[in-house]
Coordinates of C-alpha atoms in Angstrom, one line a residue:
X1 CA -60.6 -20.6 -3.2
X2 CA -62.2 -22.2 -6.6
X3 CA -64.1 -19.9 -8.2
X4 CA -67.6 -20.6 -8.2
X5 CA -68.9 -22.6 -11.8
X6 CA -72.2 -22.4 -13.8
X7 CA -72.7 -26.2 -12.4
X8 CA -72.6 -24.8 -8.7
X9 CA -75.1 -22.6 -9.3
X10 CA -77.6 -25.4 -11.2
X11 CA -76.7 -27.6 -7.9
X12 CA -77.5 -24.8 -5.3
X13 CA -80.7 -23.7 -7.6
X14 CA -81.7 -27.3 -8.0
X15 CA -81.9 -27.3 -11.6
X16 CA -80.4 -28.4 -14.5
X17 CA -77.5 -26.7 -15.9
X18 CA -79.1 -26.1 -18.9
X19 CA -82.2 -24.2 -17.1
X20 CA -79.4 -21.7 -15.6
X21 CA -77.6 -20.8 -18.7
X22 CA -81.1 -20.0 -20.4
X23 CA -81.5 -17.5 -17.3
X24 CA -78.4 -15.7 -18.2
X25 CA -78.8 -16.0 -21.7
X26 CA -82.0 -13.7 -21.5
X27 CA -84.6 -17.2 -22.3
X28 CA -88.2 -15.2 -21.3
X29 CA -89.4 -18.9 -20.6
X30 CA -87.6 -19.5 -17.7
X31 CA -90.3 -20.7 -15.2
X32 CA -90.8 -18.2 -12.2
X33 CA -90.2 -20.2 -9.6
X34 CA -86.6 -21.7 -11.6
X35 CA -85.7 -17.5 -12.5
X36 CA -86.3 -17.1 -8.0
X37 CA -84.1 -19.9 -7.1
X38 CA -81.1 -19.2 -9.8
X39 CA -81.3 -15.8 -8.5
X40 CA -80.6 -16.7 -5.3
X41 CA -78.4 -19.2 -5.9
X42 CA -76.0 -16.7 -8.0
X43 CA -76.2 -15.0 -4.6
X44 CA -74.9 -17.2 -2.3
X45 CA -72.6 -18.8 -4.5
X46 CA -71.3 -15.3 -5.8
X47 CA -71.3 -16.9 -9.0
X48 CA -70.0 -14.1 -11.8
X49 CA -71.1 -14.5 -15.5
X50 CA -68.0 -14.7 -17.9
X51 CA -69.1 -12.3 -20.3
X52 CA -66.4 -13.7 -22.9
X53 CA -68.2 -17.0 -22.9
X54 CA -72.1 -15.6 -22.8
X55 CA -70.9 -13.6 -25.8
X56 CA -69.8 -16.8 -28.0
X57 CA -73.7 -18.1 -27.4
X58 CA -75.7 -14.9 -27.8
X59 CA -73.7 -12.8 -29.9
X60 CA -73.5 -10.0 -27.9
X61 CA -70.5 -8.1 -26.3
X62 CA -72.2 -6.5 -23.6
X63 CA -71.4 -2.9 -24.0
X64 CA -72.5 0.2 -25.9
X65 CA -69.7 2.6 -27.4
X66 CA -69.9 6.2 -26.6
X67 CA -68.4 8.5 -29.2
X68 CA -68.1 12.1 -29.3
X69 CA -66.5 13.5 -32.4
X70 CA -64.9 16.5 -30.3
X71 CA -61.5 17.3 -29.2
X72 CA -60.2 15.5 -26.2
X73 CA -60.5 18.6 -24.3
X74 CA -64.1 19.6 -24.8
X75 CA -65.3 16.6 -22.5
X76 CA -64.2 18.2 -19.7
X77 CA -65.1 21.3 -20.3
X78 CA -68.4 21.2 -21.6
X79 CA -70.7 19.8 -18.6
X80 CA -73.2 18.8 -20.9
X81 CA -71.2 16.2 -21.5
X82 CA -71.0 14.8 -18.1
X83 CA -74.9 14.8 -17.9
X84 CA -75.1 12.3 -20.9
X85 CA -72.5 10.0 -19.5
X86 CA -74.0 10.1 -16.4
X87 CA -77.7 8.9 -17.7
X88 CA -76.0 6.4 -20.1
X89 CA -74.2 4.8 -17.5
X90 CA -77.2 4.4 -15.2
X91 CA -79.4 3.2 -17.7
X92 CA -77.1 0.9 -19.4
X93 CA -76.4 -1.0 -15.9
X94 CA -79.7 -1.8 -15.7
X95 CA -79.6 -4.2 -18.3
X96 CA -76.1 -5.2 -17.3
X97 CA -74.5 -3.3 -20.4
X98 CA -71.2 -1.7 -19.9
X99 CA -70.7 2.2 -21.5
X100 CA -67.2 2.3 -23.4
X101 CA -66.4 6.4 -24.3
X102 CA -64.1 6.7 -27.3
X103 CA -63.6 10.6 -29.1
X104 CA -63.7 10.9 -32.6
X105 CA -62.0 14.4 -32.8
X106 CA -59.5 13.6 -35.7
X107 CA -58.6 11.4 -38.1
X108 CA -56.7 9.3 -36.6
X109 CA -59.4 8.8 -33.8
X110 CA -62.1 8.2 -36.1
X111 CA -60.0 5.1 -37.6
X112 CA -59.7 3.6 -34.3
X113 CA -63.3 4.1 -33.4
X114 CA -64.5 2.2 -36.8
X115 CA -61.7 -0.3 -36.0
X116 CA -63.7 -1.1 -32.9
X117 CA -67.1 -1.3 -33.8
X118 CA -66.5 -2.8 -36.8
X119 CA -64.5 -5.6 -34.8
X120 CA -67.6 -6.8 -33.1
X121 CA -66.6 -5.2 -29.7
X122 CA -69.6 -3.0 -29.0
X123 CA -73.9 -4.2 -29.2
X124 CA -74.4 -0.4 -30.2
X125 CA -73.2 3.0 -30.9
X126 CA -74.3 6.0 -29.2
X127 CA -72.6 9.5 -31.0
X128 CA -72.5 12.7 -29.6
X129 CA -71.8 15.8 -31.3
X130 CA -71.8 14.9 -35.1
X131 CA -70.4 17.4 -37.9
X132 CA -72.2 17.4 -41.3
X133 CA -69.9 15.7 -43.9
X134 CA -68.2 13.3 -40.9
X135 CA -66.6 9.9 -42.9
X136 CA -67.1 8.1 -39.3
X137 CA -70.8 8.3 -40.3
X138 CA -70.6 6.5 -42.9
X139 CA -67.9 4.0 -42.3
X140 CA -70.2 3.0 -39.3
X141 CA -72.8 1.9 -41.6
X142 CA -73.8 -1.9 -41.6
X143 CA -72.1 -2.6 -38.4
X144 CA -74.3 -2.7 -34.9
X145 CA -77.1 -0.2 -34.4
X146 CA -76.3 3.6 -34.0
X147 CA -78.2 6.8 -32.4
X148 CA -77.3 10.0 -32.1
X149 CA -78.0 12.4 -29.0
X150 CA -79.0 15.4 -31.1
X151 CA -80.5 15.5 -34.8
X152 CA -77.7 14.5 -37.3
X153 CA -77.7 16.6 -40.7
X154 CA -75.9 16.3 -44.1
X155 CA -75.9 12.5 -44.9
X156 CA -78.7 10.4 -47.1
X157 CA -79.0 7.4 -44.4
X158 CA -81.3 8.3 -41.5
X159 CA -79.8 8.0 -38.1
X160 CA -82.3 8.1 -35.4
X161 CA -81.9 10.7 -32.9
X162 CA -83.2 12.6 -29.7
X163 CA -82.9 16.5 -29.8
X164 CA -84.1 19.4 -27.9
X165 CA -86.3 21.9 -30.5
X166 CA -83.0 24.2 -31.2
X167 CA -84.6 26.3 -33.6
X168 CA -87.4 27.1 -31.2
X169 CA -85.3 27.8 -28.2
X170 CA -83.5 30.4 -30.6
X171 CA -87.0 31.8 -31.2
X172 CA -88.0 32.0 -27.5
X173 CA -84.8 33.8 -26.3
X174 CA -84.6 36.3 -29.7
X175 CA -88.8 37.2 -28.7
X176 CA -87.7 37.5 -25.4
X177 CA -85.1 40.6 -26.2
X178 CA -87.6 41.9 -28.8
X179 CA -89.8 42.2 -25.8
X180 CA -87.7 43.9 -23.6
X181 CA -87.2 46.3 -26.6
X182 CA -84.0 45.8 -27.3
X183 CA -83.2 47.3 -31.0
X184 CA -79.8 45.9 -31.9
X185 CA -79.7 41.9 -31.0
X186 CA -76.0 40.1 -32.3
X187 CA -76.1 36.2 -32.2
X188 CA -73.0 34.1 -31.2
X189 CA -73.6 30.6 -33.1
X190 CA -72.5 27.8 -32.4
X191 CA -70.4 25.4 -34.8
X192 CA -72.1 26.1 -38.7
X193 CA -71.6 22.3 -39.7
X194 CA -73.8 21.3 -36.1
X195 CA -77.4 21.0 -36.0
X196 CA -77.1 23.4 -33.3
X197 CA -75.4 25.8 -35.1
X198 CA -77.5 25.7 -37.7
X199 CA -80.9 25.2 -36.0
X200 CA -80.3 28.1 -33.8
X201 CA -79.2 29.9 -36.1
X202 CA -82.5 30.0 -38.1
X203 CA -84.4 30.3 -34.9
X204 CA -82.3 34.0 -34.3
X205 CA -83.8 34.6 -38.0
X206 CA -86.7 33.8 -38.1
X207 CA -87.8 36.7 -35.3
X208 CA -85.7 38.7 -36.6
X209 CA -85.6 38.7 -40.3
X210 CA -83.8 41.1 -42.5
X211 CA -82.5 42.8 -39.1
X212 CA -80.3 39.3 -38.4
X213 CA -77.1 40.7 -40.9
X214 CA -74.1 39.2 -40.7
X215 CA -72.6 42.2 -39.0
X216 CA -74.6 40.9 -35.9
X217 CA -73.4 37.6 -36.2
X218 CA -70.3 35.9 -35.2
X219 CA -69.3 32.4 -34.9
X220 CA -68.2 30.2 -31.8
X221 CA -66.9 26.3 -31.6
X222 CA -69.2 25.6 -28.4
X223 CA -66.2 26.5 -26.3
X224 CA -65.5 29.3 -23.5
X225 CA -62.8 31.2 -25.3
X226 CA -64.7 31.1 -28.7
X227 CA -67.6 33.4 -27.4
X228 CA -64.6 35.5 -25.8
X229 CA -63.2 35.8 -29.2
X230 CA -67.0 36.7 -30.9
X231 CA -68.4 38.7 -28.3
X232 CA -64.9 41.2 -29.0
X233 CA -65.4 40.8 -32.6
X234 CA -68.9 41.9 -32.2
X235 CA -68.3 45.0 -30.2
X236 CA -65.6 46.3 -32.8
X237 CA -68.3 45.5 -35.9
X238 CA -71.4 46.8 -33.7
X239 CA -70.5 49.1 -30.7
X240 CA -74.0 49.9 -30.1
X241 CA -75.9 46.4 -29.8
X242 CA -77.5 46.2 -26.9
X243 CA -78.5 42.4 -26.8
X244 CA -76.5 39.1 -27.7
X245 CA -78.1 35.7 -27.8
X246 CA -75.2 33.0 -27.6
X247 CA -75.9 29.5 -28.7
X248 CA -74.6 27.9 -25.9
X249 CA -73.7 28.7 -21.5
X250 CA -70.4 28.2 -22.0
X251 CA -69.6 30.7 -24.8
X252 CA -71.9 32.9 -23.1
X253 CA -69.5 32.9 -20.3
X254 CA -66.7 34.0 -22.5
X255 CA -68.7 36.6 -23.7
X256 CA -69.8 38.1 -20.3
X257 CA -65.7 38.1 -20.3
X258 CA -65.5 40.4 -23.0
X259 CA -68.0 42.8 -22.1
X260 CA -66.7 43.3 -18.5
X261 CA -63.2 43.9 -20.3
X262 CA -65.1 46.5 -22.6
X263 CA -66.4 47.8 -19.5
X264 CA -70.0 47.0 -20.9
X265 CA -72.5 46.0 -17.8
X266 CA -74.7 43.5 -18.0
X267 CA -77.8 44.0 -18.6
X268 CA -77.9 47.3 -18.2
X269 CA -75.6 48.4 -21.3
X270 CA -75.9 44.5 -23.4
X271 CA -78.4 41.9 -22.2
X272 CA -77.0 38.8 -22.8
X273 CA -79.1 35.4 -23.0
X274 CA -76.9 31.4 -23.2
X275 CA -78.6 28.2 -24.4
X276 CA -78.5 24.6 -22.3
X277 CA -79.3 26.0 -18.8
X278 CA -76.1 24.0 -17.6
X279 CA -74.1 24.3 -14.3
X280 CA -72.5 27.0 -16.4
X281 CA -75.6 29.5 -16.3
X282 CA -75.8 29.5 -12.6
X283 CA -71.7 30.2 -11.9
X284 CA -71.6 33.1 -13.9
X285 CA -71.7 36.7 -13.2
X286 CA -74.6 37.9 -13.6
X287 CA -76.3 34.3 -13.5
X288 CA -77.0 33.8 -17.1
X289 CA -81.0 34.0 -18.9
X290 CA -81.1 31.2 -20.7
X291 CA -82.8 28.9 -22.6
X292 CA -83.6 25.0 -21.2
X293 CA -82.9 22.3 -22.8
X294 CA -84.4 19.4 -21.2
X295 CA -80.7 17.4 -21.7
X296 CA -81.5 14.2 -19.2
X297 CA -84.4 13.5 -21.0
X298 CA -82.4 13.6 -24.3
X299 CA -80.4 11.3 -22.9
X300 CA -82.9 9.0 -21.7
X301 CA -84.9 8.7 -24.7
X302 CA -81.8 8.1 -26.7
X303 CA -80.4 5.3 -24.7
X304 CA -84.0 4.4 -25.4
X305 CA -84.2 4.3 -28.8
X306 CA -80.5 2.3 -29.1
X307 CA -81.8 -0.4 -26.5
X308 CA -84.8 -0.5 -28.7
X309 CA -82.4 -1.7 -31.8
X310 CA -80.5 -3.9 -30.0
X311 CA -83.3 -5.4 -29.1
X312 CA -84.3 -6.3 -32.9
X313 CA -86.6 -3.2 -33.4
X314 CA -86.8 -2.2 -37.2
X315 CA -87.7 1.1 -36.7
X316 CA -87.4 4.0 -34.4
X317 CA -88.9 7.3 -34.3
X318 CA -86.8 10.6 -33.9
X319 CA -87.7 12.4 -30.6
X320 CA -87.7 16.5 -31.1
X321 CA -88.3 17.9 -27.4
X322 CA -89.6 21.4 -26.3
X323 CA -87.0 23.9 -24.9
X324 CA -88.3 26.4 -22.2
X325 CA -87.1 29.9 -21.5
X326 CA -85.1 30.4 -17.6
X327 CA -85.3 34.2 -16.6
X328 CA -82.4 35.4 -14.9
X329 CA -80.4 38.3 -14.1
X330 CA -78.3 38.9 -17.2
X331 CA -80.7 40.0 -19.3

């Protein structure tokens, strides 16, 4: 059977051919009546657009490039992850945009990414997870438009970016064990070359002051077995804490880990507090306090913001949104 042509569709619409090709080419003045009848001539023809051949007129590839400079393992662990792929996907398939995911976890990965983008395959680049000091930041520069879901730190050229208030979320779960009168709060951060390492970091400080020391604070990579690994470390520096605010569900799973091995309970003995409010904080045992970060809407306004570029915008704005603390029973 032949496959259905651009002139079938101008025959069944009863327009020219020209008329249709603006249609698909995105050309606003289309006349209503013209943009009804193409439509429903596409339809009944079941005419499919050869993206190959749209992109030689407009430009455009007709896809966005995911990147998350992460190990290959941490997408399927972290279901943060899955959240932002899911809202990308949905939002890029209303304007007919396909979502490529690459990982940018080493070096060798982070020459294929630039090999990509910078080979006119992608209309814009969304990253995920960036590390002060990356080279993929840089190389990226001058090729198609690029946000990042979460703030990015450490480089000169401004990136535009959605992001949940880290440092603020630190602040509302750290008050929160001050309240409860908790004496000796420890802090599991996250990654210290992440904004939310960092951020969250400051957050634990700034309640705490001179009472944050370093013998209360040990470091995680964002992954389960990391807050394990702190969460034992911290017992043997401080066996009397009584508190532990960890930067992120999943580590804060690891660490409920070490504490039932310690033969800790929870809250009783340590109340323990995560970060995200993912799927995590609701599997564990006890379900975890945490703090909310509103992570669909970060994903949203991100997309946002990249559409916006493509679109010719000169300028975006950063988005910071507010975190919320989620009572549970762990602490």
């Amino acid at each position: 059977m032949k496959r259905p042509t651009i002139h079938d569709v101008a025959a069944a619409a009863g327009v020219s051919r020209g008329t249709v090709s603006r249609l698909l080419n995105g050309d606003k003045y289309v006349s209503p009546a013209a943009r009804v009848a193409i439509e429903r001539a596409i339809s009944e023809t079941g005419y499919v657009v050869n993206r190959a051949a749209r992109s030689l007129v407009t430009q455009r590839t007709g896809s966005v490039v995911m990147v998350l400079s992460e190990p290959h393992e941490k997408l399927f662990e972290d279901p943060n992850y899955s959240t932002l792929i899911r809202v990308a996907i949905r939002m890029l398939a209303e304007r007919d945009l396909s979502l490529v995911m690459m990982m940018a976890g080493d070096e060798g990965d982070r020459e294929r990414v630039v090999r990509y983008v910078r080979g006119g395959h992608a209309d814009g680049v969304l990253l995920v997870s960036t590390h002060a000091g990356d080279p993929l930041l840089d190389a990226l520069g001058g090729g198609p438009p690029a946000v990042s879901c979460g703030a990015v730190i450490g480089r000169e050229t401004v990136i535009p970016y959605a992001a949940a208030d880290d440092r603020l979320g630190a602040r509302q779960m750290t008050e929160y064990f001050v309240g409860l009168g908790r004496r000796r709060i420890a802090m599991i951060t996250g990654p210290m070359d992440t904004p939310g390492g960092i951020q969250r970091l400051e957050g634990f400080a700034d309640v705490l002051g001179r009472k944050a020391t370093q013998r209360l604070i040990a470091h995680g990579d964002w992954t389960q077995a990391s807050g394990e690994r702190a969460m034992t470390e911290l017992l043997e520096r401080a066996p009397d804490l009584d508190a532990v605010f960890v930067a992120s569900d999943l580590m804060a799973a690891g660490a409920l880990a070490a504490l039932r091995a310690a033969g800790r309970r929870v809250p009783d003995d340590v109340a323990v507090g995560g970060f995200d409010d993912s799927s995590v904080a609701v599997s564990t045992h006890p379900p975890l306090t945490t703090i909310r970060q509103p992570l669909a809407e970060m994903a949203q306004e991100t997309l946002r913001l990249l559409l916006a570029l493509i679109d010719g915008a000169e300028h975006v704005e950063p988005v910071i949104l507010p975190t919320e603390l989620v009572i549970r029973e762990s602490a």
